[in-house]
Short mmCIF file of C-alpha atoms and ligand atoms in Angstrom, two decimals:
data_model
loop_
_atom_site.label_atom_id
_atom_site.label_comp_id
_atom_site.label_asym_id
_atom_site.label_seq_id
_atom_site.Cartn_x
_atom_site.Cartn_y
_atom_site.Cartn_z
CA MET A 1 -14.71 10.34 -26.72
CA GLN A 2 -12.08 7.78 -26.25
CA LEU A 3 -12.34 6.68 -23.02
CA LEU A 4 -8.48 5.74 -21.27
CA ASN A 5 -7.09 4.03 -18.16
CA TYR A 6 -6.17 5.87 -15.33
CA ILE A 7 -2.98 3.97 -14.21
CA ASN A 8 0.07 5.42 -12.15
CA GLY A 9 -1.61 8.60 -12.21
CA GLN A 10 -1.89 8.91 -15.78
CA LEU A 11 -4.19 8.30 -18.51
CA VAL A 12 -3.50 5.85 -20.68
CA ALA A 13 -5.05 3.57 -23.69
CA PRO A 14 -5.14 0.03 -23.29
CA GLN A 15 -1.83 -2.12 -24.86
CA SER A 16 -3.78 -4.03 -27.02
CA ASN A 17 -5.59 -0.85 -28.37
CA THR A 18 -8.75 -2.32 -28.66
CA TYR A 19 -12.12 -0.75 -27.53
CA LEU A 20 -15.67 -1.61 -27.41
CA ASP A 21 -18.90 0.44 -27.90
CA SER A 22 -20.53 2.00 -25.13
CA VAL A 23 -23.94 3.11 -26.23
CA ASN A 24 -26.71 5.44 -24.68
CA PRO A 25 -29.41 2.95 -23.74
CA ALA A 26 -31.85 5.88 -24.05
CA THR A 27 -31.37 6.57 -28.13
CA GLY A 28 -29.74 3.35 -28.87
CA LEU A 29 -26.34 5.01 -30.04
CA LYS A 30 -22.69 4.47 -29.59
CA ILE A 31 -21.05 7.37 -27.14
CA ASN A 32 -17.87 6.28 -26.19
CA ASP A 33 -14.67 3.87 -26.96
CA VAL A 34 -14.36 1.72 -23.79
CA PRO A 35 -10.83 0.35 -23.38
CA ILE A 36 -10.91 -3.28 -23.10
CA SER A 37 -7.75 -4.34 -20.47
CA ASN A 38 -5.54 -6.99 -20.76
CA GLU A 39 -3.67 -8.98 -18.26
CA ALA A 40 -0.73 -6.36 -18.93
CA ASP A 41 -2.58 -3.53 -18.33
CA VAL A 42 -4.20 -4.82 -15.11
CA GLU A 43 -0.71 -5.87 -14.08
CA ALA A 44 0.60 -2.39 -14.88
CA ALA A 45 -1.94 -1.35 -12.65
CA ILE A 46 -1.03 -3.05 -9.72
CA ASN A 47 2.51 -2.73 -10.02
CA ALA A 48 1.59 1.19 -9.52
CA ALA A 49 -0.37 0.31 -6.40
CA GLN A 50 2.53 -1.86 -5.07
CA ASN A 51 4.64 1.03 -5.52
CA ALA A 52 2.64 3.67 -4.04
CA PHE A 53 1.58 1.90 -1.03
CA GLU A 54 4.44 2.39 1.03
CA ASN A 55 4.01 6.22 0.73
CA TRP A 56 0.37 6.15 1.16
CA SER A 57 0.02 4.30 3.99
CA SER A 58 2.72 6.28 5.58
CA LEU A 59 0.60 9.02 5.64
CA THR A 60 -1.35 10.04 8.49
CA ILE A 61 -4.87 9.51 8.46
CA GLN A 62 -5.45 13.16 8.63
CA GLN A 63 -3.53 13.71 5.31
CA ARG A 64 -5.38 10.96 3.54
CA SER A 65 -9.07 12.39 5.01
CA ILE A 66 -7.78 15.58 3.21
CA TYR A 67 -7.21 13.75 0.05
CA LEU A 68 -10.64 11.97 0.06
CA THR A 69 -12.37 15.36 1.25
CA ALA A 70 -10.68 16.78 -1.99
CA ILE A 71 -12.09 14.54 -4.21
CA ALA A 72 -15.60 14.75 -2.43
CA ASN A 73 -15.21 18.72 -3.02
CA GLU A 74 -14.42 17.99 -6.73
CA ILE A 75 -17.32 15.89 -7.28
CA GLU A 76 -19.74 18.52 -5.61
CA ASN A 77 -18.39 20.90 -8.23
CA SER A 78 -19.04 18.86 -11.12
CA ILE A 79 -22.21 17.76 -10.18
CA GLN A 80 -24.33 18.50 -13.21
CA GLN A 81 -21.59 17.09 -16.08
CA LEU A 82 -21.23 13.97 -13.53
CA ALA A 83 -25.20 13.46 -13.66
CA LEU A 84 -25.24 13.97 -17.31
CA ALA A 85 -22.69 11.35 -17.99
CA GLU A 86 -24.93 8.75 -15.81
CA VAL A 87 -28.02 9.15 -17.45
CA GLN A 88 -26.29 9.26 -20.64
CA ASP A 89 -24.40 5.93 -19.94
CA ASN A 90 -27.31 4.26 -17.78
CA GLY A 91 -30.57 5.55 -18.71
CA LYS A 92 -31.38 6.64 -15.53
CA THR A 93 -33.67 9.90 -15.28
CA ILE A 94 -31.64 13.20 -14.61
CA THR A 95 -33.85 13.41 -11.19
CA GLN A 96 -32.30 10.48 -10.21
CA ALA A 97 -28.71 11.08 -11.01
CA THR A 98 -28.40 14.68 -9.70
CA SER A 99 -30.38 13.88 -6.36
CA VAL A 100 -29.29 10.61 -5.59
CA ASP A 101 -26.50 8.98 -7.57
CA ILE A 102 -24.00 11.82 -7.46
CA PRO A 103 -24.81 13.49 -4.21
CA ARG A 104 -24.29 9.90 -2.99
CA ALA A 105 -20.81 9.43 -4.33
CA ALA A 106 -19.30 12.75 -3.07
CA GLU A 107 -20.69 11.67 0.14
CA ASN A 108 -19.16 8.56 0.29
CA PHE A 109 -15.37 10.34 0.05
CA LYS A 110 -16.69 12.34 2.69
CA PHE A 111 -17.86 10.20 5.23
CA PHE A 112 -15.14 7.74 5.08
CA ALA A 113 -13.21 11.34 5.05
CA GLN A 114 -14.34 11.86 8.79
CA ALA A 115 -14.90 7.87 9.39
CA ILE A 116 -11.25 6.96 9.41
CA LEU A 117 -10.65 9.91 11.90
CA GLU A 118 -13.31 8.39 14.28
CA PHE A 119 -12.58 4.37 13.47
CA PRO A 120 -12.23 3.58 17.26
CA GLU A 121 -8.70 1.97 18.43
CA GLU A 122 -8.92 -1.35 20.84
CA SER A 123 -7.08 -2.48 23.38
CA TYR A 124 -7.68 -4.06 26.44
CA THR A 125 -5.36 -3.75 29.56
CA THR A 126 -5.05 -6.15 32.95
CA GLU A 127 -2.70 -5.13 35.47
CA LYS A 128 -0.28 -7.38 33.90
CA PHE A 129 -0.40 -6.68 29.97
CA THR A 130 -2.01 -4.94 27.66
CA ASN A 131 -3.14 -5.51 24.37
CA GLN A 132 -3.59 -3.24 21.41
CA VAL A 133 -5.14 -3.74 18.20
CA LEU A 134 -3.36 -2.59 15.10
CA ARG A 135 -5.66 -2.11 11.91
CA GLN A 136 -3.60 -2.00 9.25
CA PRO A 137 -4.09 -1.59 5.55
CA LEU A 138 -4.14 -4.74 3.39
CA GLY A 139 -1.86 -3.59 0.60
CA VAL A 140 -3.24 -3.57 -2.88
CA VAL A 141 -7.49 -4.17 -3.01
CA ALA A 142 -9.90 -4.37 -6.10
CA CYS A 143 -12.76 -2.97 -6.19
CA ILE A 144 -15.56 -4.07 -9.12
CA SER A 145 -18.94 -2.60 -9.46
CA PRO A 146 -22.02 -2.84 -11.33
CA TRP A 147 -24.18 -0.91 -13.81
CA ASN A 148 -27.40 0.35 -12.00
CA LEU A 149 -25.62 3.23 -9.40
CA PRO A 150 -22.34 3.31 -11.15
CA LEU A 151 -20.17 6.40 -9.66
CA TYR A 152 -22.28 5.59 -6.50
CA LEU A 153 -21.21 2.13 -6.05
CA PHE A 154 -18.01 2.45 -7.19
CA THR A 155 -17.01 5.26 -4.70
CA TRP A 156 -18.69 3.39 -2.31
CA LYS A 157 -16.06 0.69 -2.15
CA ILE A 158 -13.05 2.82 -3.15
CA ALA A 159 -13.43 5.49 -0.38
CA PRO A 160 -13.15 3.15 2.90
CA ALA A 161 -10.60 1.21 1.14
CA LEU A 162 -8.15 4.21 0.57
CA ALA A 163 -9.18 5.93 4.01
CA ALA A 164 -7.64 2.53 5.24
CA GLY A 165 -4.30 3.27 3.75
CA ASN A 166 -4.69 0.80 0.67
CA CYS A 167 -3.85 1.12 -2.78
CA VAL A 168 -6.55 0.55 -5.33
CA VAL A 169 -6.91 -1.02 -8.50
CA ALA A 170 -10.95 -0.65 -9.41
CA LYS A 171 -12.71 -1.71 -12.40
CA PRO A 172 -16.54 -0.31 -13.22
CA SER A 173 -19.17 -2.19 -15.36
CA GLU A 174 -18.09 -1.92 -18.83
CA VAL A 175 -21.71 -0.85 -19.40
CA THR A 176 -21.27 2.12 -17.40
CA PRO A 177 -17.72 3.21 -17.47
CA LEU A 178 -18.10 7.01 -17.85
CA THR A 179 -18.30 8.49 -14.46
CA ALA A 180 -15.06 6.42 -13.39
CA PHE A 181 -13.33 7.79 -16.51
CA LEU A 182 -14.65 11.26 -15.23
CA LEU A 183 -13.43 10.40 -11.35
CA SER A 184 -9.77 9.56 -12.98
CA LYS A 185 -10.10 13.20 -14.31
CA ILE A 186 -10.88 14.56 -10.66
CA CYS A 187 -7.96 12.63 -9.19
CA ILE A 188 -5.64 14.12 -11.07
CA LYS A 189 -6.96 17.53 -10.91
CA ILE A 190 -6.84 17.30 -6.90
CA GLY A 191 -3.23 15.63 -7.04
CA LEU A 192 -4.07 11.95 -5.58
CA PRO A 193 -0.67 10.52 -5.82
CA ALA A 194 0.16 8.83 -8.59
CA GLY A 195 -0.76 4.65 -8.28
CA VAL A 196 -2.85 5.43 -5.05
CA LEU A 197 -5.98 4.58 -7.38
CA ASN A 198 -6.04 3.07 -10.58
CA ILE A 199 -8.82 2.08 -12.89
CA VAL A 200 -8.88 -0.14 -15.42
CA HIS A 201 -12.11 -0.51 -18.02
CA GLY A 202 -13.25 -3.61 -19.68
CA ASN A 203 -14.97 -6.54 -19.54
CA GLY A 204 -15.27 -8.99 -16.44
CA SER A 205 -14.52 -11.84 -18.24
CA VAL A 206 -10.69 -10.45 -19.57
CA THR A 207 -10.17 -7.55 -17.01
CA GLY A 208 -11.95 -8.38 -13.97
CA ASN A 209 -10.50 -12.07 -14.70
CA ALA A 210 -6.68 -10.53 -14.62
CA LEU A 211 -7.75 -8.75 -11.65
CA ILE A 212 -9.00 -11.49 -9.19
CA THR A 213 -6.66 -14.10 -10.27
CA ASN A 214 -3.56 -11.93 -9.67
CA THR A 215 -1.72 -12.80 -6.32
CA ALA A 216 -1.06 -9.38 -5.51
CA ILE A 217 -4.40 -8.41 -4.90
CA LYS A 218 -4.97 -9.09 -0.97
CA ALA A 219 -8.67 -8.44 -0.87
CA ILE A 220 -12.03 -8.34 -3.38
CA SER A 221 -14.76 -5.96 -2.61
CA PHE A 222 -17.49 -7.09 -5.12
CA THR A 223 -21.43 -5.85 -5.95
CA GLY A 224 -23.03 -7.47 -8.76
CA SER A 225 -24.89 -10.68 -9.88
CA THR A 226 -24.58 -13.86 -7.43
CA THR A 227 -23.45 -15.88 -10.43
CA VAL A 228 -20.33 -14.10 -10.89
CA GLY A 229 -19.91 -13.33 -6.96
CA LYS A 230 -19.63 -17.10 -6.59
CA HIS A 231 -16.79 -17.54 -9.20
CA ILE A 232 -14.91 -14.63 -7.33
CA ALA A 233 -15.08 -16.34 -4.35
CA GLN A 234 -14.00 -19.65 -5.49
CA ILE A 235 -10.91 -18.03 -7.22
CA ALA A 236 -10.50 -15.71 -3.82
CA ALA A 237 -10.52 -19.19 -1.94
CA GLN A 238 -7.26 -20.81 -4.00
CA HIS A 239 -5.34 -17.21 -2.45
CA LEU A 240 -6.89 -16.93 1.02
CA LYS A 241 -7.97 -13.17 -0.47
CA LYS A 242 -10.28 -11.76 1.70
CA VAL A 243 -13.77 -10.86 0.05
CA SER A 244 -16.83 -8.97 0.57
CA LEU A 245 -20.21 -9.84 -1.74
CA GLU A 246 -22.82 -7.56 -2.42
CA LEU A 247 -25.16 -9.98 -4.47
CA GLY A 248 -28.78 -9.82 -6.29
CA GLY A 249 -31.94 -9.65 -4.25
CA LYS A 250 -35.64 -10.17 -4.58
CA ASN A 251 -36.69 -8.35 -1.88
CA PRO A 252 -40.23 -8.47 -0.45
CA ALA A 253 -42.24 -5.72 0.93
CA ILE A 254 -44.97 -6.81 3.91
CA VAL A 255 -48.47 -4.89 4.10
CA PHE A 256 -50.44 -5.36 7.03
CA GLU A 257 -53.82 -4.16 7.07
CA ASP A 258 -53.33 -1.39 9.46
CA CYS A 259 -50.68 0.51 7.36
CA ASP A 260 -50.93 4.00 7.04
CA PHE A 261 -52.41 3.14 3.60
CA ASP A 262 -51.67 6.32 1.32
CA LYS A 263 -48.26 6.28 2.48
CA THR A 264 -47.31 2.59 1.83
CA VAL A 265 -48.98 2.82 -1.56
CA SER A 266 -47.03 5.85 -2.79
CA GLU A 267 -43.62 4.54 -1.08
CA LEU A 268 -44.00 1.40 -2.38
CA VAL A 269 -44.59 2.53 -5.89
CA ARG A 270 -41.33 4.55 -5.57
CA ALA A 271 -39.77 1.26 -4.02
CA SER A 272 -40.63 -1.27 -6.79
CA PHE A 273 -39.79 1.63 -9.85
CA SER A 274 -36.89 3.76 -8.90
CA ASN A 275 -34.27 3.77 -11.25
CA GLN A 276 -36.27 1.34 -13.63
CA GLY A 277 -36.16 -1.34 -10.75
CA GLU A 278 -32.66 -1.54 -11.26
CA ILE A 279 -31.64 -1.17 -7.60
CA CYS A 280 -30.69 -4.02 -6.11
CA LEU A 281 -33.27 -2.54 -3.01
CA CYS A 282 -36.06 -2.15 -4.90
CA SER A 283 -39.08 -4.34 -3.71
CA SER A 284 -40.33 -6.99 -5.96
CA LYS A 285 -42.91 -9.08 -4.44
CA LEU A 286 -45.44 -7.42 -2.45
CA PHE A 287 -47.17 -9.40 0.01
CA ILE A 288 -50.54 -8.00 0.82
CA GLN A 289 -52.53 -8.77 3.81
CA LYS A 290 -55.62 -10.32 2.13
CA SER A 291 -58.38 -8.09 3.72
CA ILE A 292 -56.83 -5.06 2.15
CA TYR A 293 -55.53 -6.57 -0.93
CA GLU A 294 -58.57 -5.72 -3.51
CA LYS A 295 -58.23 -1.86 -2.07
CA PHE A 296 -54.36 -1.72 -2.60
CA LYS A 297 -54.39 -3.26 -5.81
CA ILE A 298 -56.63 -0.69 -7.26
CA ALA A 299 -54.77 1.96 -5.28
CA PHE A 300 -51.14 0.86 -6.63
CA VAL A 301 -51.92 -0.05 -9.98
CA GLN A 302 -53.45 3.74 -10.39
CA LYS A 303 -50.13 5.30 -9.31
CA VAL A 304 -48.15 2.98 -11.52
CA LYS A 305 -49.90 3.79 -14.42
CA GLN A 306 -49.61 7.58 -13.93
CA LEU A 307 -45.46 7.01 -14.20
CA LYS A 308 -44.05 8.53 -17.01
CA VAL A 309 -41.78 6.47 -18.94
CA GLY A 310 -39.63 9.03 -21.30
CA ASN A 311 -36.34 10.54 -22.06
CA PRO A 312 -34.38 10.66 -18.99
CA LEU A 313 -32.96 14.06 -19.51
CA HIS A 314 -36.67 15.26 -18.72
CA LYS A 315 -37.44 16.45 -15.32
CA GLU A 316 -40.99 15.16 -15.18
CA THR A 317 -39.67 11.37 -16.47
CA ASN A 318 -40.44 9.25 -13.82
CA VAL A 319 -38.87 6.09 -15.83
CA GLY A 320 -35.94 6.26 -17.97
CA ALA A 321 -34.51 3.62 -20.26
CA ILE A 322 -33.24 0.28 -19.20
CA VAL A 323 -29.33 0.33 -19.04
CA SER A 324 -28.53 -1.96 -22.27
CA GLU A 325 -30.46 -4.22 -24.78
CA VAL A 326 -29.10 -7.21 -23.61
CA HIS A 327 -30.87 -6.39 -19.82
CA PHE A 328 -33.97 -5.01 -21.52
CA ASN A 329 -34.09 -8.39 -23.67
CA LYS A 330 -33.44 -10.30 -20.68
CA ILE A 331 -36.63 -7.88 -19.01
CA ILE A 332 -39.19 -8.70 -21.64
CA ASN A 333 -38.33 -12.32 -21.61
CA CYS A 334 -39.16 -12.31 -17.73
CA ILE A 335 -42.27 -11.07 -18.68
CA ALA A 336 -42.69 -13.87 -21.35
CA ILE A 337 -41.85 -16.34 -18.72
CA ALA A 338 -44.58 -14.75 -15.89
CA LYS A 339 -47.43 -15.17 -19.08
CA GLN A 340 -46.26 -18.38 -19.70
CA GLU A 341 -46.87 -18.98 -15.46
CA GLY A 342 -49.96 -17.57 -15.73
CA ALA A 343 -49.64 -14.49 -14.49
CA THR A 344 -52.12 -11.53 -14.85
CA ILE A 345 -50.78 -8.34 -16.41
CA LEU A 346 -52.60 -5.71 -14.35
CA CYS A 347 -50.48 -2.92 -15.77
CA GLY A 348 -47.50 -2.63 -18.38
CA GLY A 349 -46.28 -6.12 -19.13
CA THR A 350 -44.65 -4.35 -22.94
CA ALA A 351 -41.93 -2.24 -24.15
CA VAL A 352 -42.57 1.36 -24.33
CA GLN A 353 -42.08 3.03 -28.35
CA LEU A 354 -41.00 6.18 -27.85
CA ASN A 355 -40.68 8.67 -30.79
CA GLY A 356 -37.85 11.08 -32.18
CA TYR A 357 -34.88 11.47 -29.93
CA ASN A 358 -35.41 8.34 -28.01
CA LYS A 359 -37.09 6.17 -30.75
CA ASN A 360 -34.38 3.26 -30.80
CA GLY A 361 -34.14 3.25 -26.88
CA PHE A 362 -34.77 0.69 -24.62
CA PHE A 363 -37.95 1.30 -22.69
CA ILE A 364 -40.10 -0.74 -20.55
CA ALA A 365 -43.71 -0.11 -19.02
CA PRO A 366 -44.19 -0.26 -15.27
CA THR A 367 -45.17 -3.61 -14.91
CA VAL A 368 -47.35 -5.53 -11.72
CA LEU A 369 -47.96 -8.86 -11.73
CA GLU A 370 -50.84 -10.98 -10.17
CA ASN A 371 -52.10 -14.59 -9.80
CA LEU A 372 -48.75 -16.44 -9.58
CA PRO A 373 -47.63 -18.58 -6.52
CA ASN A 374 -44.71 -17.44 -4.26
CA ASN A 375 -42.77 -20.80 -5.58
CA CYS A 376 -42.52 -20.06 -9.30
CA ILE A 377 -39.58 -18.77 -11.26
CA THR A 378 -41.19 -15.21 -11.60
CA ASN A 379 -41.62 -14.56 -8.08
CA GLN A 380 -37.89 -16.59 -7.30
CA GLU A 381 -35.49 -15.10 -9.72
CA GLU A 382 -34.09 -11.84 -9.68
CA ILE A 383 -35.73 -9.59 -12.50
CA PHE A 384 -33.67 -6.39 -11.83
CA GLY A 385 -36.11 -4.18 -13.98
CA PRO A 386 -39.60 -2.56 -13.54
CA VAL A 387 -41.75 -5.86 -12.61
CA ILE A 388 -43.22 -6.65 -9.28
CA THR A 389 -45.95 -8.92 -8.44
CA LEU A 390 -48.89 -8.78 -6.06
CA MET A 391 -49.62 -11.77 -3.84
CA PRO A 392 -52.07 -11.96 -0.65
CA PHE A 393 -51.33 -13.40 3.03
CA GLU A 394 -53.19 -14.32 5.51
CA ASN A 395 -51.62 -13.36 9.01
CA GLU A 396 -48.41 -12.63 10.39
CA GLU A 397 -46.87 -16.18 10.46
CA GLU A 398 -47.65 -16.72 6.62
CA ALA A 399 -46.31 -13.42 5.63
CA VAL A 400 -42.82 -14.26 7.22
CA HIS A 401 -42.90 -17.88 5.68
CA LEU A 402 -43.46 -16.27 2.35
CA ALA A 403 -41.00 -13.48 2.58
CA ASN A 404 -38.13 -16.06 3.88
CA GLU A 405 -39.01 -18.62 1.08
CA ASN A 406 -36.37 -17.33 -1.47
CA GLN A 407 -32.80 -17.89 -2.04
CA TYR A 408 -32.21 -13.87 -1.62
CA GLY A 409 -31.88 -11.92 1.70
CA LEU A 410 -30.75 -8.67 0.66
CA SER A 411 -33.60 -6.40 2.11
CA ALA A 412 -37.05 -6.34 3.09
CA THR A 413 -39.82 -3.54 3.70
CA ILE A 414 -42.33 -4.05 6.60
CA TRP A 415 -45.39 -1.58 6.71
CA SER A 416 -47.49 -1.19 9.80
CA ASN A 417 -48.84 1.11 12.58
CA ASP A 418 -48.33 -1.43 15.18
CA ILE A 419 -44.76 -0.73 15.50
CA GLU A 420 -44.35 -3.92 18.19
CA LYS A 421 -45.37 -6.28 15.47
CA ALA A 422 -43.38 -4.74 12.71
CA ASN A 423 -40.49 -5.01 14.85
CA ARG A 424 -41.16 -8.83 15.36
CA VAL A 425 -41.26 -9.46 12.01
CA ALA A 426 -38.29 -7.66 11.21
CA ALA A 427 -36.25 -9.85 13.61
CA LYS A 428 -37.47 -13.12 11.94
CA ILE A 429 -37.16 -12.02 8.21
CA ASP A 430 -33.90 -13.27 6.35
CA ALA A 431 -32.13 -10.11 5.25
CA GLY A 432 -29.75 -8.15 5.75
CA VAL A 433 -31.21 -4.68 5.49
CA ILE A 434 -34.91 -4.11 7.18
CA TRP A 435 -36.89 -0.98 6.70
CA ILE A 436 -40.31 -0.30 8.69
CA ASN A 437 -42.45 2.18 7.11
CA CYS A 438 -39.92 3.66 4.96
CA TRP A 439 -37.46 2.57 2.15
CA LEU A 440 -33.99 3.49 0.87
CA ILE A 441 -33.01 5.08 4.33
CA ARG A 442 -29.33 4.85 4.45
CA ASP A 443 -27.16 6.39 7.38
CA LEU A 444 -23.38 5.67 6.05
CA ARG A 445 -22.68 3.99 9.65
CA THR A 446 -24.62 1.30 9.59
CA PRO A 447 -23.70 -1.98 8.41
CA PHE A 448 -24.81 -2.52 4.76
CA GLY A 449 -25.24 -6.11 2.85
CA GLY A 450 -27.31 -9.60 2.17
CA MET A 451 -27.83 -13.14 3.70
CA LYS A 452 -28.17 -16.49 1.72
CA ASN A 453 -27.57 -15.68 -1.77
CA SER A 454 -27.43 -12.01 -1.58
CA GLY A 455 -23.58 -12.08 -0.38
CA ILE A 456 -21.13 -12.43 2.58
CA GLY A 457 -19.75 -9.47 4.42
CA ARG A 458 -21.28 -6.03 5.35
CA GLU A 459 -20.21 -2.37 3.53
CA GLY A 460 -20.70 0.95 5.25
CA GLY A 461 -19.13 2.46 8.57
CA ASN A 462 -16.79 0.71 10.39
CA GLU A 463 -17.39 -2.48 8.88
CA ALA A 464 -16.08 -1.13 5.44
CA LEU A 465 -13.07 -0.14 7.12
CA ARG A 466 -12.41 -3.41 9.31
CA PHE A 467 -12.61 -5.44 5.85
CA PHE A 468 -9.97 -3.05 4.03
CA THR A 469 -7.67 -3.79 7.31
CA GLU A 470 -6.04 -6.36 9.18
CA ALA A 471 -6.18 -6.74 12.41
CA LYS A 472 -2.89 -7.17 14.55
CA ASN A 473 -2.89 -7.81 18.28
CA VAL A 474 0.27 -6.37 20.10
CA ALA A 475 0.41 -7.59 23.86
CA SER A 476 3.20 -6.29 26.22
CA PRO A 477 3.30 -6.06 29.97
CA THR A 478 1.31 -2.94 31.35
CA PRO A 479 3.86 -0.44 32.74
CA PRO A 480 3.70 0.26 36.33
CA LYS A 481 1.70 3.32 37.17
CA GLU A 482 3.23 6.20 38.20
CA GLY A 483 3.96 7.29 41.24
CA LEU A 484 3.76 3.36 42.43
P1 NAP B 1 -22.36 -8.30 -12.82
O1 NAP B 1 -22.67 -9.04 -14.15
O2 NAP B 1 -22.41 -9.27 -11.58
O3 NAP B 1 -20.96 -7.60 -13.19
C1 NAP B 1 -20.76 -6.87 -11.64
C2 NAP B 1 -19.45 -6.44 -12.19
O4 NAP B 1 -18.45 -7.63 -12.15
C3 NAP B 1 -18.67 -5.82 -13.63
O5 NAP B 1 -17.91 -4.62 -13.16
C4 NAP B 1 -18.50 -6.96 -14.34
O6 NAP B 1 -17.80 -6.26 -15.68
C5 NAP B 1 -17.59 -7.83 -13.63
N1 NAP B 1 -17.52 -8.97 -13.87
C6 NAP B 1 -18.28 -10.05 -14.70
N2 NAP B 1 -17.16 -11.23 -14.52
C7 NAP B 1 -16.32 -10.85 -13.74
C8 NAP B 1 -15.56 -12.11 -13.77
N3 NAP B 1 -15.55 -13.47 -14.14
N4 NAP B 1 -14.18 -11.90 -12.76
C9 NAP B 1 -14.10 -10.26 -12.36
N5 NAP B 1 -15.21 -9.37 -12.72
C10 NAP B 1 -16.41 -10.01 -13.39
O7 NAP B 1 -23.80 -7.87 -12.40
P2 NAP B 1 -24.51 -6.77 -13.18
O8 NAP B 1 -25.22 -7.02 -14.10
O9 NAP B 1 -23.25 -5.57 -13.68
O10 NAP B 1 -25.28 -5.90 -12.05
C11 NAP B 1 -26.46 -6.14 -11.82
C12 NAP B 1 -26.41 -6.85 -10.24
O11 NAP B 1 -25.59 -6.90 -9.44
C13 NAP B 1 -27.70 -7.68 -10.02
O12 NAP B 1 -28.00 -9.07 -9.43
C14 NAP B 1 -28.09 -6.63 -8.45
O13 NAP B 1 -28.54 -7.14 -7.89
C15 NAP B 1 -26.68 -6.68 -8.35
N6 NAP B 1 -26.15 -5.85 -7.06
C16 NAP B 1 -26.48 -6.00 -6.00
C17 NAP B 1 -26.22 -4.96 -5.13
C18 NAP B 1 -25.38 -4.99 -3.46
O14 NAP B 1 -25.45 -4.19 -2.74
N7 NAP B 1 -26.16 -6.18 -3.28
C19 NAP B 1 -25.91 -3.23 -5.72
C20 NAP B 1 -26.23 -3.22 -6.86
C21 NAP B 1 -26.26 -4.06 -7.64
P3 NAP B 1 -18.88 -6.32 -17.24
O15 NAP B 1 -19.87 -5.36 -16.56
O16 NAP B 1 -17.68 -5.94 -17.87
O17 NAP B 1 -19.66 -7.61 -16.82
MG1 MG B 2 -24.11 2.63 -22.31
#
């Protein structure tokens, strides 16, 4: 299939008429032609968004909310088609796509359709003066998302931006563009006014760069790697654009001896290997209290070995394909580095060669490492794949130190039945998102984002609506009370 850009309400070919191949990583076969959009395409998308802004931002919030709800409903109606597209593009399992990715994409639109109606209005009144805070849309904003949760993260940005009254130019990852293209069709189907949302395809260095450097873009909401995030922050600084950066992670799990053992083992297998470990929130370093280290290791590795690596379209598959050959090679190289650093491989550690339909796919066995110090490359750099390390700790103080000894601060999990201790540790961990005795629980009203090299700004709920609006304070004399 030849994918097209969505500009000014129309599906259009890139002006250069050049395309790149997108590949199904579970088969190694080409599936789609993806437009390589250049500056002229991005310019056309931004112009369309600018032209649409006056009408879109003048709609009532109820009217905008109706459009968002219609998109959500249509995503729900197309769940099978969208899930299949996500599997083909990304290699994730059909179970993950149908139970997490696509329902959450619909939920993002539903959630912000409601959240904008409830967005609190601020005002401060004294006898003499009243201050009223207006929250006005910024204008045209850019949303740039990665390949790991393609439609989920794409819509997590677009929904609040639109709800707040902005017009959007969005770029999905060139590696997984298919569901973004299908979203264009949904927007056309539900009659979203032309230019309100524009989707340009292409790679980061050309298309992404044209988007972030354009002076008409008032804000950039970006999810991706720390390297690209820092680059975007530098570009944005020159024009004083607002930026929200959701970046990499190296998330610790702290397992205390007084945890609920069986539940902790199975939840941490899930936290480590869901979506092939390609979720920014996956656990990658498991710190286990020394007294239960051996017992935990045996139980954990036994469970990991039961995970089935296979065709992502099969319901019984737990671990699908790695997103691309490039990323597959990166992970295999990380395992080689771990070996050089002296890691003991408890399970996995190699590519998995499947047969038939999947014989040219990119599969890696879930890998558990030990005997590595916390400060080695393997334990400090993000791998973003099915590779984790086990490390022992003595006491609470050491656990906090080890968890914080890293450039990242996205998320952490703490496992203990001593809730007071767990909360004490939570307060000391440098991470924006902490889960105690659970993982990946998301209430969309809560702030989401990382500390340190994991980013700046927070998404979610009112944080996202604040990001996509400009606060304007209007002070005026307080009118005399009636009857006085
Ligand atoms: P990436 O290489 O940083 O790319 C992210 C997006 O930025 C893609 O759409 C990419 O386009 C685009 N891009 C690349 N260079 C650009 C430039 N110079 N200007 C503008 N846009 C540019 O990240 P990725 O490899 O796709 O995703 C994996 C990373 O995302 C990991 O580090 C992971 O931790 C992080 N992540 C973070 C979160 C979070 O919430 N904190 C969530 C998910 C993922 P191309 O695809 O064409 O390169
Ligand atoms: Mg692909």
